């Protein structure tokens, strides 16, 4: 075995090993790329969820329906009696239990409601403070003034009398007064922005009713955005993390492309990308495609080309006859036909020297590659 053959096999083995290493590295980089892309999608999903949670309103009370609106005081008294035939049905009772109004008892003209606002225990306006929106509708029909005051006392409604707080003790941040009369059935909106905590929402008319009864005179609906200071920063944090995750995914994609598609142009059609990816997957599934294959020499046809003799066409132009003495025709001797030279087959070049299995193993060949090599040599000998 000459030295050149050894060098050729060694070079082929190096090239094969480099290709296998490239495919293994491309597989690992592809897994990293897919993992980083999934991280980007997951972080974006969290950002959307936290954003929706921050904007979702938390509402209590209902001002869309008033069961007392078309009832008189006596009708309401009769319907509050469970034994009366006109007693409230289950739907009306359920609606009235969810309302914030003064129709729960006979002391109409004011109401109190506990309001819990969870959040970060810091008072940073616009950051940790909580927007609170109160919608009011008046049904007072005694002809008195409907001016009112609304306040948030920093205690529960059960502790409010014991706390000793009065309207004058509240700062402008926690109270609202209106001397403008409310129109019957018209909605009035009052907004607060307070830090998290436990509050008692109190409503009173500036001129209380002289004859309070069961009939409701005020209805309220409270919308608090205590979820905004909690989930809005989380949504912003997820957005920032999504930016960094996207940068990492982009870098991982470029690293994978540089290894898996080193000669691929920057822009390719979708069809070309699919075909190249399919070729790479087929190559990664089987390493037998890298086995050496030798071309079978073709036997050239050595028979000489047959030349076709053409006889010139005689000139048919009439010529003047010249009288000549007749000449005796000599017989034309027949020549034997030319011998056809048989085609000579070219001798096939001597087969390249075969290597033993031990020599191929020394070059780094696997048993599968050696088996493929033996099958190729057997096909060539046939």
mmCIF file of C-alpha atoms in Angstrom, residues 95-355:
data_model
loop_
_atom_site.group_PDB
_atom_site.id
_atom_site.type_symbol
_atom_site.label_atom_id
_atom_site.label_comp_id
_atom_site.label_asym_id
_atom_site.label_seq_id
_atom_site.Cartn_x
_atom_site.Cartn_y
_atom_site.Cartn_z
ATOM 1 C CA UNK A 95 -80.010 41.531 44.039
ATOM 2 C CA UNK A 96 -80.671 43.600 47.163
ATOM 3 C CA UNK A 97 -78.004 41.737 49.140
ATOM 4 C CA UNK A 98 -75.387 42.728 46.554
ATOM 5 C CA UNK A 99 -76.341 46.413 46.466
ATOM 6 C CA UNK A 100 -74.693 49.357 48.256
ATOM 7 C CA UNK A 101 -77.646 51.561 49.225
ATOM 8 C CA UNK A 102 -79.868 52.694 52.058
ATOM 9 C CA UNK A 103 -82.709 50.271 51.312
ATOM 10 C CA UNK A 104 -81.568 47.540 53.706
ATOM 11 C CA UNK A 105 -83.421 48.929 56.722
ATOM 12 C CA UNK A 106 -85.779 51.706 57.701
ATOM 13 C CA UNK A 107 -83.075 54.308 58.309
ATOM 14 C CA UNK A 108 -82.829 55.579 54.752
ATOM 15 C CA UNK A 109 -80.798 58.623 53.746
ATOM 16 C CA UNK A 110 -77.275 57.249 54.342
ATOM 17 C CA UNK A 111 -75.190 54.091 54.003
ATOM 18 C CA UNK A 112 -71.880 52.638 55.189
ATOM 19 C CA UNK A 113 -69.766 50.043 53.390
ATOM 20 C CA UNK A 114 -66.504 48.330 54.352
ATOM 21 C CA UNK A 115 -63.908 48.626 51.609
ATOM 22 C CA UNK A 116 -60.684 46.568 51.639
ATOM 23 C CA UNK A 117 -57.924 47.771 49.305
ATOM 24 C CA UNK A 118 -54.942 45.367 49.281
ATOM 25 C CA UNK A 119 -51.641 46.495 47.862
ATOM 26 C CA UNK A 120 -48.120 47.674 48.621
ATOM 27 C CA UNK A 121 -48.089 49.404 52.052
ATOM 28 C CA UNK A 122 -46.485 52.573 50.721
ATOM 29 C CA UNK A 123 -48.001 55.958 49.956
ATOM 30 C CA UNK A 124 -46.409 56.939 46.641
ATOM 31 C CA UNK A 125 -48.917 58.912 44.615
ATOM 32 C CA UNK A 126 -49.444 57.499 41.159
ATOM 33 C CA UNK A 127 -47.336 54.403 41.910
ATOM 34 C CA UNK A 128 -48.742 52.589 44.941
ATOM 35 C CA UNK A 129 -51.971 54.556 45.387
ATOM 36 C CA UNK A 130 -55.246 52.952 44.313
ATOM 37 C CA UNK A 131 -57.904 54.672 42.165
ATOM 38 C CA UNK A 132 -61.420 54.309 43.599
ATOM 39 C CA UNK A 133 -64.486 55.296 41.591
ATOM 40 C CA UNK A 134 -67.928 55.676 43.221
ATOM 41 C CA UNK A 135 -71.094 55.975 41.105
ATOM 42 C CA UNK A 136 -74.157 57.423 42.857
ATOM 43 C CA UNK A 137 -77.812 57.591 41.800
ATOM 44 C CA UNK A 138 -80.404 59.396 43.935
ATOM 45 C CA UNK A 139 -84.034 58.270 44.241
ATOM 46 C CA UNK A 140 -85.028 60.787 46.921
ATOM 47 C CA UNK A 141 -88.546 62.073 46.290
ATOM 48 C CA UNK A 142 -89.380 64.076 49.416
ATOM 49 C CA UNK A 143 -88.479 67.335 47.686
ATOM 50 C CA UNK A 144 -85.585 68.124 50.009
ATOM 51 C CA UNK A 145 -82.062 69.136 49.054
ATOM 52 C CA UNK A 146 -80.019 66.299 47.531
ATOM 53 C CA UNK A 147 -76.601 67.787 48.274
ATOM 54 C CA UNK A 148 -74.352 65.106 49.806
ATOM 55 C CA UNK A 149 -70.962 64.261 51.248
ATOM 56 C CA UNK A 150 -68.944 61.108 50.684
ATOM 57 C CA UNK A 151 -65.904 60.014 52.670
ATOM 58 C CA UNK A 152 -63.399 57.212 53.233
ATOM 59 C CA UNK A 153 -62.646 56.701 56.926
ATOM 60 C CA UNK A 154 -59.424 54.815 57.695
ATOM 61 C CA UNK A 155 -61.104 52.117 59.785
ATOM 62 C CA UNK A 156 -63.783 49.498 59.494
ATOM 63 C CA UNK A 157 -67.410 50.541 59.743
ATOM 64 C CA UNK A 158 -67.735 48.639 63.035
ATOM 65 C CA UNK A 159 -64.797 50.567 64.529
ATOM 66 C CA UNK A 160 -65.755 53.957 63.103
ATOM 67 C CA UNK A 161 -67.813 55.158 66.099
ATOM 68 C CA UNK A 162 -65.042 54.090 68.455
ATOM 69 C CA UNK A 163 -62.305 55.731 66.419
ATOM 70 C CA UNK A 164 -63.808 59.154 67.053
ATOM 71 C CA UNK A 165 -63.208 60.355 63.495
ATOM 72 C CA UNK A 166 -65.478 63.070 62.145
ATOM 73 C CA UNK A 167 -65.925 64.602 58.732
ATOM 74 C CA UNK A 168 -63.741 67.515 59.728
ATOM 75 C CA UNK A 169 -60.913 65.117 60.604
ATOM 76 C CA UNK A 170 -60.755 63.839 57.029
ATOM 77 C CA UNK A 171 -58.387 65.493 54.578
ATOM 78 C CA UNK A 172 -59.511 66.569 51.145
ATOM 79 C CA UNK A 173 -57.986 63.374 49.809
ATOM 80 C CA UNK A 174 -60.510 61.198 51.636
ATOM 81 C CA UNK A 175 -63.740 63.189 51.375
ATOM 82 C CA UNK A 176 -65.977 64.809 48.782
ATOM 83 C CA UNK A 177 -68.823 67.298 49.268
ATOM 84 C CA UNK A 178 -71.344 68.515 46.723
ATOM 85 C CA UNK A 179 -73.795 71.326 47.243
ATOM 86 C CA UNK A 180 -75.183 70.851 43.755
ATOM 87 C CA UNK A 181 -78.408 68.857 44.032
ATOM 88 C CA UNK A 182 -78.469 65.465 42.353
ATOM 89 C CA UNK A 183 -81.160 64.904 39.759
ATOM 90 C CA UNK A 184 -83.416 61.925 40.364
ATOM 91 C CA UNK A 185 -82.146 58.896 38.448
ATOM 92 C CA UNK A 186 -79.042 60.704 37.107
ATOM 93 C CA UNK A 187 -75.621 59.184 37.756
ATOM 94 C CA UNK A 188 -72.899 61.109 39.613
ATOM 95 C CA UNK A 189 -69.278 59.872 39.641
ATOM 96 C CA UNK A 190 -66.841 60.619 42.485
ATOM 97 C CA UNK A 191 -63.175 59.568 42.264
ATOM 98 C CA UNK A 192 -60.568 59.034 44.995
ATOM 99 C CA UNK A 193 -56.931 57.968 44.926
ATOM 100 C CA UNK A 194 -55.837 56.570 48.270
ATOM 101 C CA UNK A 195 -53.107 54.251 49.588
ATOM 102 C CA UNK A 196 -53.915 50.601 50.324
ATOM 103 C CA UNK A 197 -55.699 49.799 53.562
ATOM 104 C CA UNK A 198 -59.023 49.136 55.241
ATOM 105 C CA UNK A 199 -61.690 51.837 54.792
ATOM 106 C CA UNK A 200 -65.294 52.569 55.616
ATOM 107 C CA UNK A 201 -67.169 54.280 52.788
ATOM 108 C CA UNK A 202 -69.832 56.630 54.214
ATOM 109 C CA UNK A 203 -72.542 58.560 52.353
ATOM 110 C CA UNK A 204 -74.823 61.175 53.903
ATOM 111 C CA UNK A 205 -77.190 63.810 52.581
ATOM 112 C CA UNK A 206 -76.428 67.345 53.662
ATOM 113 C CA UNK A 207 -80.114 67.543 54.632
ATOM 114 C CA UNK A 208 -81.162 64.155 56.057
ATOM 115 C CA UNK A 209 -84.732 62.922 55.403
ATOM 116 C CA UNK A 210 -87.228 63.974 58.103
ATOM 117 C CA UNK A 211 -89.184 60.725 57.870
ATOM 118 C CA UNK A 212 -86.718 57.949 57.064
ATOM 119 C CA UNK A 213 -88.263 54.699 55.911
ATOM 120 C CA UNK A 214 -87.548 51.480 54.029
ATOM 121 C CA UNK A 215 -87.676 52.986 50.581
ATOM 122 C CA UNK A 216 -84.178 53.489 49.108
ATOM 123 C CA UNK A 217 -83.115 57.067 48.368
ATOM 124 C CA UNK A 218 -79.503 56.468 47.238
ATOM 125 C CA UNK A 219 -77.813 53.665 45.284
ATOM 126 C CA UNK A 220 -74.053 53.257 44.786
ATOM 127 C CA UNK A 221 -71.521 51.202 42.851
ATOM 128 C CA UNK A 222 -67.823 51.122 43.818
ATOM 129 C CA UNK A 223 -65.017 50.235 41.384
ATOM 130 C CA UNK A 224 -61.568 49.891 42.914
ATOM 131 C CA UNK A 225 -58.374 49.310 40.943
ATOM 132 C CA UNK A 226 -56.292 47.844 43.773
ATOM 133 C CA UNK A 227 -54.943 45.271 41.291
ATOM 134 C CA UNK A 228 -53.322 47.978 39.168
ATOM 135 C CA UNK A 229 -50.344 48.819 41.478
ATOM 136 C CA UNK A 230 -49.698 45.094 41.964
ATOM 137 C CA UNK A 231 -49.916 43.678 38.451
ATOM 138 C CA UNK A 232 -48.851 46.692 36.360
ATOM 139 C CA UNK A 233 -45.205 46.561 37.598
ATOM 140 C CA UNK A 234 -45.169 42.801 37.037
ATOM 141 C CA UNK A 235 -46.424 43.274 33.485
ATOM 142 C CA UNK A 236 -43.722 45.878 32.838
ATOM 143 C CA UNK A 237 -41.073 43.572 34.290
ATOM 144 C CA UNK A 238 -42.241 40.742 32.038
ATOM 145 C CA UNK A 239 -42.040 43.075 29.043
ATOM 146 C CA UNK A 240 -38.447 43.989 29.909
ATOM 147 C CA UNK A 241 -37.560 40.328 30.337
ATOM 148 C CA UNK A 242 -39.188 39.549 26.988
ATOM 149 C CA UNK A 243 -36.884 42.061 25.283
ATOM 150 C CA UNK A 244 -33.749 40.438 26.719
ATOM 151 C CA UNK A 245 -35.123 36.959 26.005
ATOM 152 C CA UNK A 246 -35.790 37.977 22.407
ATOM 153 C CA UNK A 247 -32.210 39.227 22.011
ATOM 154 C CA UNK A 248 -30.894 35.924 23.389
ATOM 155 C CA UNK A 249 -33.150 33.915 21.067
ATOM 156 C CA UNK A 250 -31.956 35.953 18.082
ATOM 157 C CA UNK A 251 -28.312 35.290 18.941
ATOM 158 C CA UNK A 252 -29.007 31.579 19.413
ATOM 159 C CA UNK A 253 -30.720 31.463 16.030
ATOM 160 C CA UNK A 254 -27.762 33.127 14.323
ATOM 161 C CA UNK A 255 -25.318 30.723 16.006
ATOM 162 C CA UNK A 256 -27.357 27.725 14.861
ATOM 163 C CA UNK A 257 -27.648 29.063 11.329
ATOM 164 C CA UNK A 258 -23.891 29.643 11.100
ATOM 165 C CA UNK A 259 -23.232 25.978 11.971
ATOM 166 C CA UNK A 260 -26.192 24.218 10.338
ATOM 167 C CA UNK A 261 -26.273 26.322 7.163
ATOM 168 C CA UNK A 262 -22.762 27.709 6.618
ATOM 169 C CA UNK A 263 -23.163 28.243 2.871
ATOM 170 C CA UNK A 264 -26.792 29.292 2.928
ATOM 171 C CA UNK A 265 -27.499 32.810 1.617
ATOM 172 C CA UNK A 266 -29.174 35.316 3.862
ATOM 173 C CA UNK A 267 -32.431 35.260 1.938
ATOM 174 C CA UNK A 268 -33.971 32.076 0.563
ATOM 175 C CA UNK A 269 -37.411 31.045 -0.465
ATOM 176 C CA UNK A 270 -39.552 28.917 1.789
ATOM 177 C CA UNK A 271 -39.234 25.978 -0.591
ATOM 178 C CA UNK A 272 -35.431 26.089 -0.467
ATOM 179 C CA UNK A 273 -35.431 26.271 3.332
ATOM 180 C CA UNK A 274 -37.736 23.229 3.578
ATOM 181 C CA UNK A 275 -35.608 21.212 1.149
ATOM 182 C CA UNK A 276 -32.366 22.058 2.946
ATOM 183 C CA UNK A 277 -33.854 21.170 6.317
ATOM 184 C CA UNK A 278 -35.089 17.832 4.942
ATOM 185 C CA UNK A 279 -31.628 17.057 3.546
ATOM 186 C CA UNK A 280 -30.025 17.804 6.900
ATOM 187 C CA UNK A 281 -32.485 15.573 8.738
ATOM 188 C CA UNK A 282 -31.880 12.692 6.330
ATOM 189 C CA UNK A 283 -28.118 13.099 6.743
ATOM 190 C CA UNK A 284 -28.378 13.179 10.518
ATOM 191 C CA UNK A 285 -30.519 10.026 10.625
ATOM 192 C CA UNK A 286 -28.016 7.889 8.736
ATOM 193 C CA UNK A 287 -24.247 8.086 8.600
ATOM 194 C CA UNK A 288 -24.043 5.436 5.919
ATOM 195 C CA UNK A 289 -24.428 8.069 3.246
ATOM 196 C CA UNK A 290 -20.832 9.122 3.871
ATOM 197 C CA UNK A 291 -19.358 5.792 2.721
ATOM 198 C CA UNK A 292 -16.959 5.981 -0.208
ATOM 199 C CA UNK A 293 -18.284 4.961 -3.590
ATOM 200 C CA UNK A 294 -16.127 4.327 -6.629
ATOM 201 C CA UNK A 295 -17.336 4.714 -10.160
ATOM 202 C CA UNK A 296 -17.462 1.560 -12.287
ATOM 203 C CA UNK A 297 -15.283 2.139 -15.401
ATOM 204 C CA UNK A 298 -17.198 2.048 -18.571
ATOM 205 C CA UNK A 299 -16.017 -0.098 -21.420
ATOM 206 C CA UNK A 300 -15.526 2.079 -24.435
ATOM 207 C CA UNK A 301 -16.721 0.829 -27.761
ATOM 208 C CA UNK A 302 -13.499 0.360 -29.743
ATOM 209 C CA UNK A 303 -15.025 -0.728 -33.026
ATOM 210 C CA UNK A 304 -13.936 1.612 -35.802
ATOM 211 C CA UNK A 305 -16.597 3.687 -37.466
ATOM 212 C CA UNK A 306 -17.942 2.297 -40.698
ATOM 213 C CA UNK A 307 -17.289 4.629 -43.589
ATOM 214 C CA UNK A 308 -19.958 4.839 -46.276
ATOM 215 C CA UNK A 309 -18.516 5.329 -49.759
ATOM 216 C CA UNK A 310 -20.442 7.605 -52.052
ATOM 217 C CA UNK A 311 -20.113 7.414 -55.792
ATOM 218 C CA UNK A 312 -20.089 10.671 -57.691
ATOM 219 C CA UNK A 313 -23.097 11.342 -59.833
ATOM 220 C CA UNK A 314 -22.273 11.242 -63.542
ATOM 221 C CA UNK A 315 -22.829 14.319 -65.541
ATOM 222 C CA UNK A 316 -25.892 13.777 -67.707
ATOM 223 C CA UNK A 317 -25.148 16.693 -69.988
ATOM 224 C CA UNK A 318 -25.111 15.472 -73.620
ATOM 225 C CA UNK A 319 -21.758 15.724 -75.365
ATOM 226 C CA UNK A 320 -20.975 15.457 -79.033
ATOM 227 C CA UNK A 321 -20.201 11.925 -80.073
ATOM 228 C CA UNK A 322 -16.692 11.314 -81.415
ATOM 229 C CA UNK A 323 -16.165 8.290 -83.486
ATOM 230 C CA UNK A 324 -13.398 6.215 -82.025
ATOM 231 C CA UNK A 325 -12.326 2.734 -82.744
ATOM 232 C CA UNK A 326 -13.893 0.201 -80.475
ATOM 233 C CA UNK A 327 -11.728 -0.851 -77.615
ATOM 234 C CA UNK A 328 -11.987 -4.257 -76.171
ATOM 235 C CA UNK A 329 -13.190 -4.271 -72.634
ATOM 236 C CA UNK A 330 -10.874 -5.859 -70.164
ATOM 237 C CA UNK A 331 -12.419 -7.987 -67.521
ATOM 238 C CA UNK A 332 -12.348 -6.415 -64.097
ATOM 239 C CA UNK A 333 -10.691 -8.602 -61.582
ATOM 240 C CA UNK A 334 -12.775 -9.200 -58.544
ATOM 241 C CA UNK A 335 -11.075 -8.267 -55.288
ATOM 242 C CA UNK A 336 -11.723 -10.191 -52.148
ATOM 243 C CA UNK A 337 -13.774 -8.341 -49.542
ATOM 244 C CA UNK A 338 -11.782 -6.440 -46.972
ATOM 245 C CA UNK A 339 -11.492 -8.126 -43.664
ATOM 246 C CA UNK A 340 -13.471 -6.496 -40.915
ATOM 247 C CA UNK A 341 -11.262 -5.776 -37.978
ATOM 248 C CA UNK A 342 -12.702 -7.193 -34.823
ATOM 249 C CA UNK A 343 -13.161 -4.729 -31.943
ATOM 250 C CA UNK A 344 -10.432 -4.907 -29.425
ATOM 251 C CA UNK A 345 -11.589 -4.584 -25.877
ATOM 252 C CA UNK A 346 -9.566 -2.318 -23.719
ATOM 253 C CA UNK A 347 -8.097 -3.863 -20.701
ATOM 254 C CA UNK A 348 -9.695 -2.708 -17.507
ATOM 255 C CA UNK A 349 -7.388 -0.802 -15.248
ATOM 256 C CA UNK A 350 -5.991 -2.742 -12.425
ATOM 257 C CA UNK A 351 -8.162 -2.600 -9.333
ATOM 258 C CA UNK A 352 -6.955 -0.387 -6.595
ATOM 259 C CA UNK A 353 -5.297 -2.221 -3.753
ATOM 260 C CA UNK A 354 -7.702 -3.411 -1.119
ATOM 261 C CA UNK A 355 -7.212 -2.656 2.538
#
